[in-house]
PDB file of C-alpha atoms and ligand atoms in Angstrom:
ATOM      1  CA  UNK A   1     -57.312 -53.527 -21.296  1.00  0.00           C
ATOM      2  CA  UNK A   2     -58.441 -49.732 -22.373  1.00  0.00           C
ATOM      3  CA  UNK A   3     -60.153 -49.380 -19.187  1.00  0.00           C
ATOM      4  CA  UNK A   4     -56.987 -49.876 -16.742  1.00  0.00           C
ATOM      5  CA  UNK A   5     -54.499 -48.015 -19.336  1.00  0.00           C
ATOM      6  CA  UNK A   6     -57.476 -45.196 -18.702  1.00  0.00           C
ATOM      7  CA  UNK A   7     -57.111 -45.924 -14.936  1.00  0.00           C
ATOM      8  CA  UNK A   8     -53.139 -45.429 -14.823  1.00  0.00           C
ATOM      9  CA  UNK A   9     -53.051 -42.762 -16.958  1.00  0.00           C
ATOM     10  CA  UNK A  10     -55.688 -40.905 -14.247  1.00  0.00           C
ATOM     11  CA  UNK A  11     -53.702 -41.911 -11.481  1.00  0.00           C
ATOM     12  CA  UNK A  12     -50.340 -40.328 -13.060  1.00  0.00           C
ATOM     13  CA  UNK A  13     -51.814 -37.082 -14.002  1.00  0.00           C
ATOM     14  CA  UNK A  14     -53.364 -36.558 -10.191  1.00  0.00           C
ATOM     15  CA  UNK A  15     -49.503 -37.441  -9.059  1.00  0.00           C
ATOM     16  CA  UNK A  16     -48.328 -35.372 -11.555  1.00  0.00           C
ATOM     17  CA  UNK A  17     -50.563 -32.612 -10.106  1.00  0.00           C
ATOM     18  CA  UNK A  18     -50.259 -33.145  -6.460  1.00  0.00           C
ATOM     19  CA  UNK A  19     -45.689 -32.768  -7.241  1.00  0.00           C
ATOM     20  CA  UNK A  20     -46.631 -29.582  -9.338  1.00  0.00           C
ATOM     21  CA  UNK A  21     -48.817 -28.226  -6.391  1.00  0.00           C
ATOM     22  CA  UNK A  22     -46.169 -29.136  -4.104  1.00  0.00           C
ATOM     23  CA  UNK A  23     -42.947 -28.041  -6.214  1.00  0.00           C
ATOM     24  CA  UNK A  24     -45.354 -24.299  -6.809  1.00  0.00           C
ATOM     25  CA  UNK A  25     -45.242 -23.828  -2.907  1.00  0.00           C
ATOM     26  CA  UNK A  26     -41.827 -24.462  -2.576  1.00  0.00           C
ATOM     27  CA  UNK A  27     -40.749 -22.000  -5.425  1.00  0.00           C
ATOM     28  CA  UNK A  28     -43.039 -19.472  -3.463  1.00  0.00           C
ATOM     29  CA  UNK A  29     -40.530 -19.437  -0.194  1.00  0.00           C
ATOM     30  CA  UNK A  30     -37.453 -19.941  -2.645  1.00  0.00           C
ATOM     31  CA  UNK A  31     -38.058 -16.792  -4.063  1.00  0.00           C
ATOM     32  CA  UNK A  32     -39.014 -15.037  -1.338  1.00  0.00           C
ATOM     33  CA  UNK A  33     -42.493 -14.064  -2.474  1.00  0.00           C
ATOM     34  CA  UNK A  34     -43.601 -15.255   0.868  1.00  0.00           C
ATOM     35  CA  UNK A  35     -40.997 -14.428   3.212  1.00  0.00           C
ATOM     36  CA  UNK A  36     -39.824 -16.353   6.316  1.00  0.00           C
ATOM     37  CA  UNK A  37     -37.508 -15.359   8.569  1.00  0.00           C
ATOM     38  CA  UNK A  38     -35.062 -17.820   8.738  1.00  0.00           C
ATOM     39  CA  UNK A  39     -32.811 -17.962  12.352  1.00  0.00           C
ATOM     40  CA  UNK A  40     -29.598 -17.270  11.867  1.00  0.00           C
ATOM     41  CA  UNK A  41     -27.235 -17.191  14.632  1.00  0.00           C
ATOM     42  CA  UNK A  42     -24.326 -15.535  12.990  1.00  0.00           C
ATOM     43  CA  UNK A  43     -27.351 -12.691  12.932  1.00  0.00           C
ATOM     44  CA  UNK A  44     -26.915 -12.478  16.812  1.00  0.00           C
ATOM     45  CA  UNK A  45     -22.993 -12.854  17.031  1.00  0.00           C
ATOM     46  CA  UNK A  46     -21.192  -9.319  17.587  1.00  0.00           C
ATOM     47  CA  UNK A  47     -19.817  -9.695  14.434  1.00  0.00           C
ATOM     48  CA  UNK A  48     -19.349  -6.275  12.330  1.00  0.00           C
ATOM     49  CA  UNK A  49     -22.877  -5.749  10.731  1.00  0.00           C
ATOM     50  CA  UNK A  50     -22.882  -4.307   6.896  1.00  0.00           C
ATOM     51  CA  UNK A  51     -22.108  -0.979   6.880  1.00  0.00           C
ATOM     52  CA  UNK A  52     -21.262  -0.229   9.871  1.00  0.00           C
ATOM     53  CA  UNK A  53     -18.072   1.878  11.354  1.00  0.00           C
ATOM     54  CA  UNK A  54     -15.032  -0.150  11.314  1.00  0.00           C
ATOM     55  CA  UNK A  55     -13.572  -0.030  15.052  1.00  0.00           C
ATOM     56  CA  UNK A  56     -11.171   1.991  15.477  1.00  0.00           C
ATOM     57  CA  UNK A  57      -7.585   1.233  15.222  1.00  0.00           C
ATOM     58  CA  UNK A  58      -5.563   1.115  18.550  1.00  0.00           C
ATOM     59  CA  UNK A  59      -3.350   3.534  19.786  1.00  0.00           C
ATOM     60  CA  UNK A  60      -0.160   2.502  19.265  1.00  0.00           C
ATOM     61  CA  UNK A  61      -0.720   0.050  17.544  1.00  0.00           C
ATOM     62  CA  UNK A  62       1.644  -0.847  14.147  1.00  0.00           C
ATOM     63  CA  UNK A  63       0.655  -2.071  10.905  1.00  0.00           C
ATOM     64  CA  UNK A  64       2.275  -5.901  10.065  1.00  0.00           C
ATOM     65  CA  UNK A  65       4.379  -4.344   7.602  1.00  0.00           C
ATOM     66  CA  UNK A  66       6.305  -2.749  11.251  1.00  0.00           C
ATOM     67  CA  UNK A  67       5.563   1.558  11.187  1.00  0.00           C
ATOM     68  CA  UNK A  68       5.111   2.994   7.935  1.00  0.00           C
ATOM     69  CA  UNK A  69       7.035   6.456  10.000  1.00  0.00           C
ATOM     70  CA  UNK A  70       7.146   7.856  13.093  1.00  0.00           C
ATOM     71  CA  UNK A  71       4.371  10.850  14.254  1.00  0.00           C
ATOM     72  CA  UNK A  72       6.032  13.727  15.330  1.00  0.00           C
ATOM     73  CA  UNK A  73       9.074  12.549  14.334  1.00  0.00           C
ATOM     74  CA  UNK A  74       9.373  14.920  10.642  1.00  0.00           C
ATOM     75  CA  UNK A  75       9.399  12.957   7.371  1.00  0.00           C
ATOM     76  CA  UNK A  76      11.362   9.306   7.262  1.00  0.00           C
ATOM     77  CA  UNK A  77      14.038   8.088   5.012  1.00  0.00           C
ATOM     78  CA  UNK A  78      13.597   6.579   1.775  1.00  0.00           C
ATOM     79  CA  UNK A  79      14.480   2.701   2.986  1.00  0.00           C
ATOM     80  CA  UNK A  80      14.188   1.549  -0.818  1.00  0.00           C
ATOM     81  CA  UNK A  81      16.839   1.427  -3.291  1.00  0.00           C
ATOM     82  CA  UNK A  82      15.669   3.322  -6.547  1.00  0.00           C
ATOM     83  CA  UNK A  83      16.978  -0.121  -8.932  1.00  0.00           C
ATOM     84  CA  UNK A  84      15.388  -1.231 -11.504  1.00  0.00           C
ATOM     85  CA  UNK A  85      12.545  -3.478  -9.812  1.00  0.00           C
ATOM     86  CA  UNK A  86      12.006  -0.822  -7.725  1.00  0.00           C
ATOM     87  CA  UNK A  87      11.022   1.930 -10.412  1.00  0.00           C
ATOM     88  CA  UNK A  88       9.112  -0.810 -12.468  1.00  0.00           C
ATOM     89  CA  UNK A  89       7.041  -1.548  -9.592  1.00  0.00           C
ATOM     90  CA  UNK A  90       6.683   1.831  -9.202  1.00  0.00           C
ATOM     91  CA  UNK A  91       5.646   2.759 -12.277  1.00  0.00           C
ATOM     92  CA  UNK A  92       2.802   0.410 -12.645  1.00  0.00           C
ATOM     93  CA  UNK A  93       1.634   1.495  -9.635  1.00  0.00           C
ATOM     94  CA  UNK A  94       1.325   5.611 -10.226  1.00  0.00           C
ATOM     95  CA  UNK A  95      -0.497   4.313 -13.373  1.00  0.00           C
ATOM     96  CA  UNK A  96      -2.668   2.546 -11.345  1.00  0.00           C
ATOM     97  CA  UNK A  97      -3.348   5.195  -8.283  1.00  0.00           C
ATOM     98  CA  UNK A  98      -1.697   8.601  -9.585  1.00  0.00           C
ATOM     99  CA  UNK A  99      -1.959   9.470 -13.048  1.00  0.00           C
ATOM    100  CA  UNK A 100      -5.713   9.531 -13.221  1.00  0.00           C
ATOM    101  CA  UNK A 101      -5.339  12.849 -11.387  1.00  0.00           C
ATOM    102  CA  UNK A 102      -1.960  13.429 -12.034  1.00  0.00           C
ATOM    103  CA  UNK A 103      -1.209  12.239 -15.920  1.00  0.00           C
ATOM    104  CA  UNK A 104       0.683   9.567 -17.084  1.00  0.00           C
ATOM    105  CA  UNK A 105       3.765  12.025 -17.311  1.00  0.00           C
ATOM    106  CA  UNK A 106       2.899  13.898 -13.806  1.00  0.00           C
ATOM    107  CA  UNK A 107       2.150  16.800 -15.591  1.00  0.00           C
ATOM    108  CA  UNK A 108      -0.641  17.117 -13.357  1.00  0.00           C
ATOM    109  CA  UNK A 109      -3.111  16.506 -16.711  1.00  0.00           C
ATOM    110  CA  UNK A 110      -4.505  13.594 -15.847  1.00  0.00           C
ATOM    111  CA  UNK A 111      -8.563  12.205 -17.235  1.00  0.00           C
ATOM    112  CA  UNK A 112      -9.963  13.796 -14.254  1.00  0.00           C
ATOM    113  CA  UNK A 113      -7.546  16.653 -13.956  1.00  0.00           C
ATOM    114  CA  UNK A 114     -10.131  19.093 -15.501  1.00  0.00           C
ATOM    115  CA  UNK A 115     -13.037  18.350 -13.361  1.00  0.00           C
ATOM    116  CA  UNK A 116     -11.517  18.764 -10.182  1.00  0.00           C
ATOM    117  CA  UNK A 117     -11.845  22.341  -8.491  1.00  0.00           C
ATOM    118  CA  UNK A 118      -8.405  21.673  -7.045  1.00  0.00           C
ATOM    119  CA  UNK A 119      -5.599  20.959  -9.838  1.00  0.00           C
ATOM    120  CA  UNK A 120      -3.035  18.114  -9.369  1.00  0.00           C
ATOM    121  CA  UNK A 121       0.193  19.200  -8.957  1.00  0.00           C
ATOM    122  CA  UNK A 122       2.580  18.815 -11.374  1.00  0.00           C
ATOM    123  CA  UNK A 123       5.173  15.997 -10.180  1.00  0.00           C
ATOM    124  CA  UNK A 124       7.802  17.441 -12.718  1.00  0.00           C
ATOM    125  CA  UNK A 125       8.006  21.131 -11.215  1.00  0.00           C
ATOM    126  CA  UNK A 126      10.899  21.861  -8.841  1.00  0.00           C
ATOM    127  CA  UNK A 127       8.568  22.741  -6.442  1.00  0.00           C
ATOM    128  CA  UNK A 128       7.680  18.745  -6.247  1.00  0.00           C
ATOM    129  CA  UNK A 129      10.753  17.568  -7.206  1.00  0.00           C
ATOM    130  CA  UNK A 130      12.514  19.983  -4.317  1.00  0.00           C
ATOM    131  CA  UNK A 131      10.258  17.636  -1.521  1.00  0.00           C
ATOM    132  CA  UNK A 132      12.512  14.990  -0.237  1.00  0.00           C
ATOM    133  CA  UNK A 133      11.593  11.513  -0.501  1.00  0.00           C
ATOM    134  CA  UNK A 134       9.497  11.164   3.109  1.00  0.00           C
ATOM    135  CA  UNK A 135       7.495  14.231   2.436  1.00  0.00           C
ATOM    136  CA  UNK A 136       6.362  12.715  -1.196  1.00  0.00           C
ATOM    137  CA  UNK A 137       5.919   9.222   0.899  1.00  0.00           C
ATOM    138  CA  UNK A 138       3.691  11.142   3.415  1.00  0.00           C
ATOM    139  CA  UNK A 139       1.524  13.066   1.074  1.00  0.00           C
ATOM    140  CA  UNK A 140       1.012   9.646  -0.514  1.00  0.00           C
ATOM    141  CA  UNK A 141       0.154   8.394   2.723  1.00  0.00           C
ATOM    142  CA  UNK A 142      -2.475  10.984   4.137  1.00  0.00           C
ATOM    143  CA  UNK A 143      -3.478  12.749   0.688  1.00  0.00           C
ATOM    144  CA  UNK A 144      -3.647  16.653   0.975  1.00  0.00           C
ATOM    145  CA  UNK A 145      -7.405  16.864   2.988  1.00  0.00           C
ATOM    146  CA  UNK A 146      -9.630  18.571   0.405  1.00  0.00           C
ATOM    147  CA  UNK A 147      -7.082  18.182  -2.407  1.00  0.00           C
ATOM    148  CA  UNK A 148      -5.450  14.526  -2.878  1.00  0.00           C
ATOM    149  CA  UNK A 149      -6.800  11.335  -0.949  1.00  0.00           C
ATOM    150  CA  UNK A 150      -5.007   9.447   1.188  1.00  0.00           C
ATOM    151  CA  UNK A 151      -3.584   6.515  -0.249  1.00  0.00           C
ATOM    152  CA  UNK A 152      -2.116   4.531   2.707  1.00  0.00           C
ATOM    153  CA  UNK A 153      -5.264   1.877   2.278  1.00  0.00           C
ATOM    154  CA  UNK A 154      -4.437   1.425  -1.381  1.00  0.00           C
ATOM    155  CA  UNK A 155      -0.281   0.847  -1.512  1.00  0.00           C
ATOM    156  CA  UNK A 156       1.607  -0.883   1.467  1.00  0.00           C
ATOM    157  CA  UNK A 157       4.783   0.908   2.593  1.00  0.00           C
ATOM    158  CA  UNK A 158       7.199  -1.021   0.113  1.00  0.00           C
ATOM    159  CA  UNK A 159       4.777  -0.016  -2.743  1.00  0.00           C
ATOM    160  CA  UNK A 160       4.702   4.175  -1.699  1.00  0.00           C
ATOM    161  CA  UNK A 161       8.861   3.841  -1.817  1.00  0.00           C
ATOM    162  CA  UNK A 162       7.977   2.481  -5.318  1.00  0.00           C
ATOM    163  CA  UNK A 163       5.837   5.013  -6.079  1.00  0.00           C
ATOM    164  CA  UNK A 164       7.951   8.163  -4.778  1.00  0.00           C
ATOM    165  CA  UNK A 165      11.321   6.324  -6.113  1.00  0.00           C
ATOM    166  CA  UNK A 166       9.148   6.522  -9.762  1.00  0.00           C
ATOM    167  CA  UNK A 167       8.068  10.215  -9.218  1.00  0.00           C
ATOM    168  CA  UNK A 168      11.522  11.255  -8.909  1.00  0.00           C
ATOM    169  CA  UNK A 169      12.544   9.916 -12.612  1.00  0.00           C
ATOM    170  CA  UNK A 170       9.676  11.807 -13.571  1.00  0.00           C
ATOM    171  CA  UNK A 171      12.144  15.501 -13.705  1.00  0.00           C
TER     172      UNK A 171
HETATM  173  C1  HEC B 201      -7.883  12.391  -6.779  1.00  0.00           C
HETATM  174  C2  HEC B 201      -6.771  12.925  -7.481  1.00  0.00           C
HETATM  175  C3  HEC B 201      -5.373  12.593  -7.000  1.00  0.00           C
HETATM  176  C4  HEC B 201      -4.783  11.357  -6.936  1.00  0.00           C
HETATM  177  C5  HEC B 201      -5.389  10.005  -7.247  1.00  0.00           C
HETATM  178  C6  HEC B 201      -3.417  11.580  -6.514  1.00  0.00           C
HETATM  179  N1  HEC B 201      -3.218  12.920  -6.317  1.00  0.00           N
HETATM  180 FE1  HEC B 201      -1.475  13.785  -5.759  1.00  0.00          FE
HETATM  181  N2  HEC B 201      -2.374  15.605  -5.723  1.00  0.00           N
HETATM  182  C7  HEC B 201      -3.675  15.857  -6.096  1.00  0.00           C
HETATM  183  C8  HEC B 201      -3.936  17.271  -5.996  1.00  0.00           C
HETATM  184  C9  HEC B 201      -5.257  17.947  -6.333  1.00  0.00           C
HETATM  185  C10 HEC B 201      -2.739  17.861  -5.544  1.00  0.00           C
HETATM  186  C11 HEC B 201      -2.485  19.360  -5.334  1.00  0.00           C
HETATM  187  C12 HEC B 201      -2.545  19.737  -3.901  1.00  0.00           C
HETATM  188  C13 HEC B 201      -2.170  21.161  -3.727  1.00  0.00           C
HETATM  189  O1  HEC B 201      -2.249  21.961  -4.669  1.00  0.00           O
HETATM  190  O2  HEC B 201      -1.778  21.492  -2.616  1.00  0.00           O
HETATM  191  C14 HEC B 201      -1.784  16.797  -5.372  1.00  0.00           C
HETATM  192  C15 HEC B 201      -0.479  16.982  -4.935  1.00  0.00           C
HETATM  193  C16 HEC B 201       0.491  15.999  -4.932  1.00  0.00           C
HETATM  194  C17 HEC B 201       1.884  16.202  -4.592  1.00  0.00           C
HETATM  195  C18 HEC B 201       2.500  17.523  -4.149  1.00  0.00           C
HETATM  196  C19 HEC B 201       2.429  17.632  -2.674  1.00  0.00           C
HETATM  197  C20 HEC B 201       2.961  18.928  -2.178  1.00  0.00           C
HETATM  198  O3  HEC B 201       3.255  18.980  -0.992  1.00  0.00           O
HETATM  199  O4  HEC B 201       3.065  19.886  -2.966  1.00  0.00           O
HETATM  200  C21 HEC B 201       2.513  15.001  -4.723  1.00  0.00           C
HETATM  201  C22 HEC B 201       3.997  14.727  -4.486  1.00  0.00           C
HETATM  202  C23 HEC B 201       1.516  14.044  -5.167  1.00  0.00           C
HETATM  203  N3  HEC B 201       0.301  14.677  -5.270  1.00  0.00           N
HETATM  204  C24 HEC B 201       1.774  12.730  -5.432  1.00  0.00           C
HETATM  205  C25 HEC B 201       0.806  11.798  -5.729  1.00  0.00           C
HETATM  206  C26 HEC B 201       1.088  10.394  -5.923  1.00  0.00           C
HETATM  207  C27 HEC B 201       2.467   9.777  -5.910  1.00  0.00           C
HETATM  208  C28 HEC B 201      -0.106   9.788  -6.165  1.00  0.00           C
HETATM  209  C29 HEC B 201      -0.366   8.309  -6.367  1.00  0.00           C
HETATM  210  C30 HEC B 201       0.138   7.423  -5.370  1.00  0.00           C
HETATM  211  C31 HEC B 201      -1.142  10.806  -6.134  1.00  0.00           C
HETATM  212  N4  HEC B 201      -0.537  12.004  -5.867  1.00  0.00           N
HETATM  213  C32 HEC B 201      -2.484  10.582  -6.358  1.00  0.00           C
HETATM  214  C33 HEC B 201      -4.599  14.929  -6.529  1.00  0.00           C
HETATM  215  C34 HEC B 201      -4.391  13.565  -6.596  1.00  0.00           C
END
């Protein structure tokens, strides 16, 4: 009886080894510390590879929101009624994209006011406040190069309306 319970217990352990050999060699191409390259076809497609330069945009084409404004054409009218919805929309989003720079008040003292070589202007000033409502939406849209970013990719058109219907409460 002791001898074949000897006998089975023999034959486990050597299965028991040859699954632990086995399971070892798999774990060594799971975690890449020997490396295979797999094939991957989506590899080969023309798809956009990481980092790359996103094509560009084609002439005349127009955003799915319809045009944002016209080149050439001076600054476009303020399509959005300054209600309520409008202004609360608006405000969340300056606190969201402005007032980093530009403080939560527009004051022009926002966290990262200090550090920046070129100061945010002050949305309150008459200078600001004289701008009518396009020119605010287009400085929203291509930033001031060197000064302000552009912040078409960041707000749609509806939400730069908001935004410029909020910076004019902000007198
Ligand atoms: C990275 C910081 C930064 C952010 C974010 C930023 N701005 Fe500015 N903004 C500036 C700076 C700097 C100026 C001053 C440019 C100058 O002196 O000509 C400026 C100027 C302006 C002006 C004045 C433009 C003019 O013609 O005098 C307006 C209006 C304005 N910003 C609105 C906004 C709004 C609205 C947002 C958010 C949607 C925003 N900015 C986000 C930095 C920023």
């Amino acid at each position: 009886m002791s001898t074949s319970w000897n006998v089975i217990l023999k034959r486990l352990g050597v299965v028991f080894a040859v699954v632990l050999v086995l399971f070892g060699i798999t774990m060594l191409f799971t975690y890449d510390v020997i490396k295979i390259q797999w094939v991957s076809f989506m590899g080969l497609s023309p798809a956009m590879q990481q980092m790359e330069h996103p094509l560009p945009v084609a002439t005349e084409s127009i955003p799915i929101e319809g045009p944002a404004f016209i080149p050439n054409e001076g600054a476009p009218k303020n399509p959005v009624l300054a209600d309520q919805a409008s202004l609360a929309r608006g405000a969340e989003l300056f606190q969201v994209n402005c007032s980093v720079c530009h403080g939560l008040g527009g004051k022009g003292d926002g966290t990262v006011a200090s550090f920046l070589h070129n100061k945010p202007a002050d949305l309150t000033s008459p200078a600001v406040q004289f701008l009518s409502d396009g020119a605010i939406f287009l400085t929203i849209t291509n930033g001031i190069p060197g000064f302000m970013p552009a912040l078409n990719e960041n707000l749609t058109v509806r939400e730069r309306w908001d935004v410029v219907n909020f910076v004019r409460t902000l007198k």
